[in-house]
Amino acid sequence: MSVKSAPTLATLASTAAKKFGDQTALIFPDERTLSFVEIDRLAGSAAVFLARLGVAQGDRVVLHLPNSWQWVVAYHAILRLGAVVIPANILLTAKEVAFLAADSGAILVIAPATRRAPLADALAAESAILTMIDDQSFATLNKDDYQEPCAVSPADLCAICYTSGTTGKPKGAMLSHSNVYASAAATATIHVRTKADRVFSALPFPHVYGNIVMNCVFLTGASLIAAVKFDADEALQIIERDQVTLFEGVPTMYYQMLASPLIDHVDLSSLDRCTVGGQTMPVAKIDQVVARFGCPLLELWGMTEVAGPALSHSPYMPPRHGSIGIPFPGVDVRILDLDQSDTIAAPGQPGELAVRGNLVMQGYWKKSPDHLNNDGWFATGDIAYQDDDGYVFIVDRKKDMIITAGYNIYPAELEQVIAMHPAVTMVAVTAVPDPEKGEIPEAFVVLRSGSTVADHDLLKHCRDHLAAYKIPRKISFVSDLPKTSTGKILRRALRETVSL
């Protein structure tokens, strides 16, 4: 297959329409159901509408809508014009969206009608000169208009996905059509997705994980039941009612479903497998999910800079709980020594995970290309090790490592142990400043409904499983933990709380 004839995101919806026709593609509970043909027609009409507003190949468009059919239609309309999508999570503030628009040089913002006034003010403050339309525009599309996908190269820019900006201003990861397509194709293959699947997900479409879940539907012909936001009780009911075969989520979604009063009263037998990513999940909780859901839980790993998942398990592979699986085809991994980044760590020893291959981004928007070394390796910031069979295990994020009197402590290891206690639903461990030892670990624990346990009992539980220097110096019981829009636990927010 030549480069010019290789598949791209520009043709994804139209190709799916030809292949899967009137099969159901998207189901939005209590809103709308669309077939592959209907999505293609709507995306073709929307592309004509956007072109009349001046959107052309290479232009950047901010897409700031909640999970909805309008998001999917707008996404495919932008891409079939050869324009570039700037996904903006619906939970971002007007100021944050305005920064993305100004930094990317976008010419158009698509946002909810309710956000129009605050966004206009924020865009003016950022000196961003562009057009703004709202989601209501898609209700009045001319059905007779239809834009065929334009010719784009797999190497052309497809999306600029901004990172969370935890160490400063958000950075825009530049993803090509090839990057995103390769991640979706490998994910669909590794997870054995087919047109018989009924997938349920509440992951935000602007997030790379949620985006790949959505794109896999157009590759495989599966049906996606998409929620605007996650609710544990609703999720369990949808799995039973709609005979869901594949549930996709982050660890906190599973914690909440396990803690739901409905968990013992719903039939989950339709599930063939589930996926989990975004954060390490304690093995004890994985075991509980597998036992109650009655199907494999496929752990995966990915990030914005690699367009989505890049390592995972397959339902046909022997489960190795606690591992993120093996690399996708076309992806190489290696573990770098933590003290000498140009040296590979000893076998089985933790080091920084580095990846290379067809999923790695082109670079950061308007930044120097220093994210890759000379051989094309991207250092991910995750600490990991690889076993003799090639399975990779994430130890923790490098920036979350706690150094206590010279000893390295990984919060995820402590969380694994604390989560083993039957009274615990969720736990997060973070560093607390200490004048003598530099940092010491503190655990924040959410208990199961109706359960009680004293802090000294949890500390005894830790002493039974951890070296003395790793034991949390304090356990705080909380009603919930701070999370991102995808449900990832925010240790950073906990650090800011304890440092006040």
Coordinates of C-alpha atoms in Angstrom, one line a residue, residues 54-354:
G54 CA -13.8 29.5 5.7
V55 CA -12.4 26.3 7.2
A56 CA -9.9 24.8 4.7
Q57 CA -7.2 22.1 4.7
G58 CA -4.6 22.7 7.5
D59 CA -6.8 25.1 9.5
R60 CA -7.2 24.4 13.2
V61 CA -10.7 24.1 14.7
V62 CA -11.4 23.9 18.5
L63 CA -14.1 21.3 19.3
H64 CA -15.5 22.1 22.7
L65 CA -18.7 20.0 23.1
P66 CA -19.8 17.3 25.5
N67 CA -20.1 13.6 24.4
S68 CA -22.9 13.9 21.8
W69 CA -23.8 13.1 18.3
Q70 CA -22.8 16.7 17.4
W71 CA -19.3 16.0 18.7
V72 CA -18.9 13.0 16.4
V73 CA -20.4 14.7 13.4
A74 CA -18.2 17.8 13.9
Y75 CA -15.1 15.7 14.4
H76 CA -15.5 13.8 11.1
A77 CA -16.6 17.0 9.2
I78 CA -13.4 18.8 10.3
L79 CA -11.2 15.8 9.3
R80 CA -12.8 15.2 5.9
L81 CA -11.9 18.9 5.1
G82 CA -8.2 18.1 5.9
A83 CA -8.5 20.5 8.8
V84 CA -7.0 19.9 12.3
V85 CA -9.1 19.1 15.4
I86 CA -8.2 20.8 18.7
P87 CA -10.2 18.7 21.2
A88 CA -11.2 20.8 24.3
N89 CA -12.8 18.9 27.2
I90 CA -16.2 20.3 28.2
L91 CA -15.0 20.7 31.8
L92 CA -12.4 23.3 30.7
T93 CA -13.0 26.9 31.7
A94 CA -13.6 29.6 29.1
K95 CA -10.1 30.9 29.8
E96 CA -8.5 27.5 29.3
V97 CA -10.4 27.0 26.0
A98 CA -9.4 30.5 24.9
F99 CA -5.7 29.6 25.6
L100 CA -6.0 26.5 23.4
A101 CA -7.6 28.5 20.6
A102 CA -5.0 31.3 20.7
D103 CA -2.0 29.0 21.1
S104 CA -3.0 26.8 18.2
G105 CA -4.0 29.7 15.9
A106 CA -7.5 28.2 15.5
I107 CA -9.9 30.0 13.1
L108 CA -13.1 28.5 14.5
V109 CA -14.5 27.3 17.9
I110 CA -17.4 24.9 18.1
A111 CA -19.0 25.1 21.6
P112 CA -22.3 24.8 23.4
A113 CA -24.7 27.7 23.1
T114 CA -24.6 28.2 26.8
R115 CA -20.8 28.9 26.7
R116 CA -21.0 31.5 23.9
A117 CA -20.9 34.7 26.1
P118 CA -18.1 33.7 28.5
L119 CA -16.0 32.2 25.6
A120 CA -16.4 35.4 23.6
D121 CA -15.0 37.4 26.5
A122 CA -12.2 34.9 27.1
L123 CA -11.2 34.8 23.4
A124 CA -11.1 38.6 23.3
A125 CA -8.8 38.7 26.3
E126 CA -6.5 36.3 24.5
S127 CA -6.6 38.4 21.4
A128 CA -7.9 35.4 19.5
I129 CA -9.6 36.5 16.3
L130 CA -11.9 33.7 15.0
T131 CA -15.4 32.6 14.4
M132 CA -17.5 30.8 17.0
I133 CA -20.5 28.6 16.3
D134 CA -22.6 26.5 18.7
D135 CA -24.0 23.0 18.8
Q136 CA -27.4 24.2 17.6
S137 CA -25.9 24.8 14.1
F138 CA -25.9 21.1 13.5
A139 CA -29.7 20.9 13.8
T140 CA -30.2 23.0 10.7
L141 CA -27.8 21.4 8.3
N142 CA -28.9 21.2 4.6
K143 CA -29.4 17.5 4.0
D144 CA -28.7 18.0 0.2
D145 CA -25.2 19.2 1.0
Y146 CA -22.4 16.6 1.0
Q147 CA -18.6 17.0 1.0
E148 CA -16.5 14.1 -0.1
P149 CA -13.3 13.6 2.0
C150 CA -10.4 15.5 0.6
A151 CA -7.1 13.9 -0.1
V152 CA -4.7 13.9 2.8
S153 CA -1.4 12.1 3.5
P154 CA -1.1 9.8 6.6
A155 CA 1.7 12.1 7.7
D156 CA -0.5 15.2 7.7
L157 CA -1.6 16.7 11.0
C158 CA -4.8 15.3 12.3
A159 CA -5.2 16.7 15.8
I160 CA -3.4 18.9 18.3
C161 CA -4.2 17.4 21.7
Y162 CA -3.2 19.5 24.7
T163 CA -1.7 17.9 27.8
S164 CA -3.0 18.8 31.2
G165 CA -0.3 21.4 31.9
T166 CA 0.7 20.1 35.3
T167 CA 4.1 21.6 35.1
G168 CA 3.1 24.8 33.4
K169 CA 1.0 25.8 30.4
P170 CA -0.5 23.0 28.4
K171 CA 1.5 21.6 25.5
G172 CA -0.1 20.6 22.2
A173 CA 0.9 17.1 21.1
M174 CA 0.8 17.0 17.3
L175 CA -0.8 13.8 16.1
S176 CA -0.8 12.7 12.5
H177 CA -3.5 10.8 10.7
S178 CA -1.1 7.8 10.8
N179 CA -0.6 8.1 14.5
V180 CA -4.3 8.1 15.4
Y181 CA -5.3 5.5 12.8
A182 CA -2.5 3.1 13.9
S183 CA -3.5 3.3 17.5
A184 CA -7.2 2.6 16.7
A185 CA -6.4 -0.2 14.3
A186 CA -4.0 -1.9 16.8
T187 CA -6.5 -1.4 19.7
A188 CA -9.3 -3.0 17.6
T189 CA -7.0 -5.9 16.7
I190 CA -5.5 -6.6 20.1
H191 CA -8.9 -6.5 21.8
V192 CA -10.6 -8.6 19.1
R193 CA -13.3 -6.0 18.4
T194 CA -16.0 -6.9 15.9
K195 CA -19.3 -5.7 14.5
A196 CA -21.0 -8.0 16.9
D197 CA -19.8 -5.8 19.9
R198 CA -22.0 -3.5 21.9
V199 CA -19.6 -1.1 23.6
F200 CA -20.4 1.1 26.5
S201 CA -18.2 4.0 27.5
A202 CA -18.4 7.3 29.4
L203 CA -14.9 8.3 28.5
P204 CA -14.8 11.9 27.1
F205 CA -14.4 11.9 23.3
P206 CA -11.7 14.7 23.5
H207 CA -9.5 12.5 25.6
V208 CA -7.2 10.2 23.5
Y209 CA -8.6 7.0 25.2
G210 CA -12.2 8.0 24.6
N211 CA -11.3 9.1 21.1
I212 CA -9.8 5.8 20.2
V213 CA -12.9 4.0 21.7
M214 CA -15.0 6.1 19.3
N215 CA -12.8 5.6 16.3
C216 CA -12.7 1.8 16.8
V217 CA -16.4 1.7 16.1
F218 CA -15.9 3.0 12.6
L219 CA -13.2 0.5 11.9
T220 CA -15.1 -2.5 13.2
G221 CA -18.8 -1.8 12.8
A222 CA -19.5 -2.2 16.5
S223 CA -22.2 -0.2 18.2
L224 CA -21.1 2.4 20.8
I225 CA -23.4 3.4 23.7
A226 CA -21.9 6.7 24.8
A227 CA -22.8 8.4 28.1
V228 CA -22.3 12.1 28.6
K229 CA -20.9 11.5 32.1
F230 CA -20.3 8.4 34.2
D231 CA -22.8 7.1 36.8
A232 CA -22.1 3.7 38.4
D233 CA -25.8 2.7 38.8
E234 CA -26.7 3.8 35.3
A235 CA -23.7 2.0 33.9
L236 CA -24.7 -1.3 35.5
Q237 CA -28.2 -0.9 34.3
I238 CA -27.1 -0.2 30.7
I239 CA -24.8 -3.2 30.7
E240 CA -27.7 -5.5 31.6
R241 CA -30.4 -3.7 29.5
D242 CA -28.4 -3.3 26.3
Q243 CA -26.5 -6.6 26.5
V244 CA -23.1 -4.8 26.5
T245 CA -20.2 -7.0 25.4
L246 CA -17.4 -4.5 26.1
F247 CA -17.1 -1.9 28.9
E248 CA -14.3 0.6 28.7
G249 CA -13.2 2.7 31.7
V250 CA -10.7 4.0 34.2
P251 CA -10.1 2.4 37.6
T252 CA -12.4 4.8 39.5
M253 CA -15.3 3.7 37.4
Y254 CA -14.8 0.1 38.4
Y255 CA -14.4 1.1 42.1
Q256 CA -17.7 2.9 42.0
M257 CA -19.5 0.0 40.3
L258 CA -18.1 -2.5 42.8
A259 CA -19.4 -0.2 45.6
S260 CA -22.8 0.3 44.0
P261 CA -25.8 -1.3 45.8
L262 CA -26.9 -2.6 42.4
I263 CA -23.8 -4.7 41.8
D264 CA -25.4 -7.8 43.4
H265 CA -28.7 -7.4 41.5
V266 CA -27.7 -7.0 37.8
D267 CA -26.9 -9.5 35.2
L268 CA -23.5 -8.8 33.7
S269 CA -23.2 -12.1 31.8
S270 CA -23.3 -10.4 28.3
L271 CA -19.8 -9.0 28.9
D272 CA -17.0 -10.7 27.0
R273 CA -14.2 -8.4 28.3
C274 CA -13.6 -5.0 29.8
T275 CA -10.7 -2.6 29.4
V276 CA -9.0 -0.3 32.0
G277 CA -6.4 2.3 31.5
G278 CA -5.4 5.8 32.5
Q279 CA -3.9 4.9 35.8
T280 CA -2.5 1.9 37.7
M281 CA -5.2 -0.3 39.3
P282 CA -4.5 -2.4 42.4
V283 CA -4.4 -6.1 41.6
A284 CA -6.8 -6.8 44.5
K285 CA -9.4 -4.6 42.7
I286 CA -8.7 -6.2 39.3
D287 CA -9.4 -9.6 40.9
Q288 CA -12.7 -8.3 42.3
V289 CA -13.8 -7.0 38.9
V290 CA -12.9 -10.2 37.1
A291 CA -14.8 -12.3 39.7
R292 CA -17.9 -10.1 39.7
F293 CA -18.1 -9.2 36.0
G294 CA -17.2 -12.7 34.9
C295 CA -14.9 -11.7 32.1
P296 CA -11.3 -10.6 31.5
L297 CA -10.2 -7.1 32.5
L298 CA -7.7 -6.0 29.9
E299 CA -5.2 -3.5 31.3
L300 CA -3.8 -1.1 28.8
W301 CA -1.3 1.8 28.7
G302 CA -1.2 4.9 26.6
M303 CA -0.9 8.7 26.7
T304 CA -1.7 11.8 24.7
E305 CA 1.8 11.8 23.1
V306 CA 1.3 8.3 21.6
A307 CA -2.3 9.0 20.3
G308 CA -4.0 6.6 22.7
P309 CA -3.2 3.0 23.8
A310 CA 0.2 1.6 22.9
L311 CA 0.4 -1.5 25.1
S312 CA -2.3 -3.9 26.2
H313 CA -3.4 -7.4 26.9
S314 CA -5.6 -9.4 24.5
P315 CA -8.5 -11.6 25.7
Y316 CA -6.6 -14.6 24.2
M317 CA -3.4 -13.9 26.2
P318 CA -2.9 -15.4 29.6
P319 CA -3.9 -12.7 32.2
R320 CA -1.0 -11.2 34.1
H321 CA -2.8 -8.8 36.5
G322 CA -0.8 -5.7 37.3
S323 CA 0.9 -5.7 33.9
I324 CA -0.1 -3.3 31.1
G325 CA 0.6 -6.1 28.6
I326 CA 2.9 -6.1 25.6
P327 CA 3.6 -3.4 22.9
F328 CA 1.3 -3.0 19.9
P329 CA 2.7 -4.0 16.5
G330 CA 5.0 -1.2 15.3
V331 CA 5.9 -0.1 18.9
D332 CA 9.2 -0.7 20.5
V333 CA 9.8 -0.2 24.3
R334 CA 12.8 -0.1 26.5
I335 CA 13.4 0.7 30.2
L336 CA 15.9 3.5 30.8
D337 CA 18.1 3.7 33.9
L338 CA 16.7 6.3 36.3
D339 CA 20.2 7.8 37.0
Q340 CA 21.7 7.5 33.5
S341 CA 18.9 8.2 31.0
D342 CA 21.2 7.1 28.1
T343 CA 21.6 3.6 29.6
I344 CA 19.2 0.7 29.6
A345 CA 18.2 -0.5 33.1
A346 CA 19.2 -3.9 34.2
P347 CA 16.7 -6.7 33.4
G348 CA 13.8 -6.6 35.9
Q349 CA 14.9 -3.3 37.4
P350 CA 12.5 -0.3 37.4
G351 CA 13.4 2.6 35.1
E352 CA 11.7 5.1 32.8
L353 CA 9.6 3.6 30.1
A354 CA 10.6 4.8 26.6

